[in-house]
XYZ file of C-alpha atoms in Angstrom:
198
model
C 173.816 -239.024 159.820
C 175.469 -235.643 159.785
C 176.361 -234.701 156.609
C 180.181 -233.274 157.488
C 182.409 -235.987 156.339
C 184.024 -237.577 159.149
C 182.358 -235.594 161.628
C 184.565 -235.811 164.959
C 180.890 -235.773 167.013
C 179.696 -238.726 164.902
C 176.138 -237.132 165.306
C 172.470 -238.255 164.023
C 169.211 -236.328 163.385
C 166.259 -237.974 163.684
C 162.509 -237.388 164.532
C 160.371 -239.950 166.988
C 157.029 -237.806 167.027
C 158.045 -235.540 169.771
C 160.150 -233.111 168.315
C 163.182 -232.956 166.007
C 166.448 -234.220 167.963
C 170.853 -234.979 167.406
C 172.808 -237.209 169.085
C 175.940 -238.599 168.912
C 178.381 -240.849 169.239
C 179.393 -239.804 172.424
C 175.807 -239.364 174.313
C 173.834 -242.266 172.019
C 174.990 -245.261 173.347
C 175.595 -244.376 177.168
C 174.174 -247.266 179.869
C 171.815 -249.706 178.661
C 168.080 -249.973 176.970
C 166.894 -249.205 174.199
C 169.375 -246.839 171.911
C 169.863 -243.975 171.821
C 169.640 -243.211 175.352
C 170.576 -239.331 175.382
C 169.292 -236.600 172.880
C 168.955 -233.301 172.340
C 166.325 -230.688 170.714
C 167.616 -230.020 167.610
C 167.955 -226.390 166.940
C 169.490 -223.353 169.106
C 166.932 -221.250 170.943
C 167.409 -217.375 170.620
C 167.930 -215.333 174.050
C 165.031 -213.825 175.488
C 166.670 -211.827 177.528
C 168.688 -208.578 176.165
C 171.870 -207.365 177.434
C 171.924 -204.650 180.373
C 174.165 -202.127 179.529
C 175.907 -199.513 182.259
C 178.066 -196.970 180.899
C 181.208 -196.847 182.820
C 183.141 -193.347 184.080
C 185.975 -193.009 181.948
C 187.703 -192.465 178.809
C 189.319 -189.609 177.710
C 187.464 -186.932 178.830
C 189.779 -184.276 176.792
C 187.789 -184.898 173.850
C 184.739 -184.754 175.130
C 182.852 -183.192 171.562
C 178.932 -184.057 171.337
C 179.537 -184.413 167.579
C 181.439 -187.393 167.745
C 179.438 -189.182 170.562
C 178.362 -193.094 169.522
C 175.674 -194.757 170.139
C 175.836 -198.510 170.317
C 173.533 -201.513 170.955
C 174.361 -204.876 172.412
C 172.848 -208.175 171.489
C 173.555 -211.892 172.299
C 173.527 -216.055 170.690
C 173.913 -218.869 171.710
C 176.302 -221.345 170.921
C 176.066 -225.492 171.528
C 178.817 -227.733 172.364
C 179.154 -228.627 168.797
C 179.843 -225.390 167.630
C 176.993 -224.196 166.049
C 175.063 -220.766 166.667
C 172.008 -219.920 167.429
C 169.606 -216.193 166.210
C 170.284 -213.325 168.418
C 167.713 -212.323 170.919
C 166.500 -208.951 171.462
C 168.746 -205.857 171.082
C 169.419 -203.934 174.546
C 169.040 -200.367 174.934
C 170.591 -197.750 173.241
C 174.009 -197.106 174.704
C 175.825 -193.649 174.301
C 179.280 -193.255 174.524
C 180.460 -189.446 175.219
C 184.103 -189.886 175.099
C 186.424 -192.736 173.293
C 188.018 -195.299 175.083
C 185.018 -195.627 177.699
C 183.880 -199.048 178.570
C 180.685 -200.952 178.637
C 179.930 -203.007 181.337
C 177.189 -205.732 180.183
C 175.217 -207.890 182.091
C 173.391 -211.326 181.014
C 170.532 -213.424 181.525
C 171.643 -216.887 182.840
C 171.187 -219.509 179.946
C 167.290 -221.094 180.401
C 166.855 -224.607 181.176
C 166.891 -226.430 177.959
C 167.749 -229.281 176.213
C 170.027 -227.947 173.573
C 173.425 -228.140 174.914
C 173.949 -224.350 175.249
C 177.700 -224.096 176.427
C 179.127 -220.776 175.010
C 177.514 -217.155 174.044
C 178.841 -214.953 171.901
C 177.977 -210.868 172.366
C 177.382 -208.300 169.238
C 177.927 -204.947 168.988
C 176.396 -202.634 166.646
C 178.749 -201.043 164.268
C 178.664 -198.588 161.346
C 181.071 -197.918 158.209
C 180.341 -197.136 154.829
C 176.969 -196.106 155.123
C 175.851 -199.447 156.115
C 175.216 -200.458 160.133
C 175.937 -204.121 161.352
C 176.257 -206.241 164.520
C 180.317 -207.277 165.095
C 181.629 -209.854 167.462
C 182.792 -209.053 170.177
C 183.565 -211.817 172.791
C 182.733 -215.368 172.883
C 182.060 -216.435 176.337
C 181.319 -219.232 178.773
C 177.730 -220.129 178.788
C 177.948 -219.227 182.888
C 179.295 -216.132 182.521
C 176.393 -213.234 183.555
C 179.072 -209.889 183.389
C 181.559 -208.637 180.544
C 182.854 -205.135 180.291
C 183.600 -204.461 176.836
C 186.622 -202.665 176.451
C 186.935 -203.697 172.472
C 188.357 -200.970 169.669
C 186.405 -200.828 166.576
C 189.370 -201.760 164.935
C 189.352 -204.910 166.968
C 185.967 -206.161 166.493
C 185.157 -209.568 164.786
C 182.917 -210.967 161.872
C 179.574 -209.729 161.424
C 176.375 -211.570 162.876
C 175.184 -214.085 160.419
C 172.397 -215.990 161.935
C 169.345 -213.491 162.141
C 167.069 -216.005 160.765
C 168.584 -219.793 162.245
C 165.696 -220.547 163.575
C 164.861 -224.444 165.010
C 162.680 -226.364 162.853
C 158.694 -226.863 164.759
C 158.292 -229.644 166.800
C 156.017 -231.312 164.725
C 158.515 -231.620 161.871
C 158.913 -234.981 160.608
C 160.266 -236.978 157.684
C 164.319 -235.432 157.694
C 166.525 -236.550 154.681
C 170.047 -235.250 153.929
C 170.887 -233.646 149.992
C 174.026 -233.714 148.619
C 174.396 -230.375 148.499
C 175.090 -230.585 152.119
C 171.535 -229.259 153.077
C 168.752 -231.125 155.145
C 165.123 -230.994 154.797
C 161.876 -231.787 156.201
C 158.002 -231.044 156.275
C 156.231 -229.928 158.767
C 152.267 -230.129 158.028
C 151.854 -228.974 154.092
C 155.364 -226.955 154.691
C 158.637 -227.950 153.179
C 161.783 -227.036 155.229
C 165.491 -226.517 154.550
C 168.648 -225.685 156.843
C 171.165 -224.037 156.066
C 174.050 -225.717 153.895
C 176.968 -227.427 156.527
């Protein structure tokens, strides 16, 4: 059982020799036969796609100064209908930005067929303060939606991306258990796995 007390999805992991799966309370006991009747692959695949970006005319062209041009790049997760987020997939191109204020128009891969429940994505920007560089949110989207123009001030821009290394556990993982510390585990041949904490 999922480890979140009183988890409003009432989900379950479990293995059956095909690959890792969840369920829930919602999906599990649909129709009749055996139970549970409706899975899915447990884990959120990365994009494969990345972002298309198009520069758009604009901005205040005023302050046009090469010395204060920006250069961005654009990446991409996926999020399921529970809520949780998947590793970003592949960085776009590098995007330069001539004069403030002009906007990005961004288009997306359509989600792939899959059995993960993929029902939002959110887009990243790349950012830089401090010294240090970083991906920022900057819109969480429909899973249908293939077009955003990103308009966003720097000011404006969300938390940074923190799943660079969710990946989903191998298909031949078996043998899942739950710890108290609100991680779960499981081996896969001679290897010993662990999730991240809920």
């Amino acid at each position: 059982r999922s480890p979140i007390a009183q988890d409003p999805h009432g989900r379950i992991y479990y293995t059956d020799g095909r690959f890792p799966k969840v369920t829930d309370a919602t999906i599990a006991t649909k129709g009749d036969g055996n139970h549970p009747t409706s899975s899915y692959r447990l884990g959120i695949p990365a994009p494969t796609t990345a972002p298309v970006c198009t520069v758009q005319q604009g901005g205040d062209v005023s302050d046009d100064n090469p010395n204060d041009d920006e250069t961005r790049f654009y990446t991409e997760t996926f999020v399921s209908d529970y809520g949780e987020e998947g590793p970003p997939g592949p960085a776009s191109l590098e995007v330069t930005l001539r004069t403030p204020g002009t906007a990005v128009q961004l288009t997306l891969a359509p989600v792939p067929l899959q059995n993960a429940s993929i029902k939002r994505r959110r887009i990243y920007r790349s950012a830089s303060g401090g010294g240090e560089a970083d991906f920022l949110l900057v819109a969480e989207l429909d899973a249908s939606v293939l077009s955003y123009t990103d308009k966003i001030p720097a000011k404006n821009l969300g938390p940074s991306l923190a799943t660079w290394d969710y990946l989903p556990p191998p298909e031949n993982m078996t043998g899942l258990c739950l710890m108290a510390n609100g991680i779960a585990a499981g081996f896969a041949g001679n290897e010993v796995m662990f999730s991240e904490a809920y």
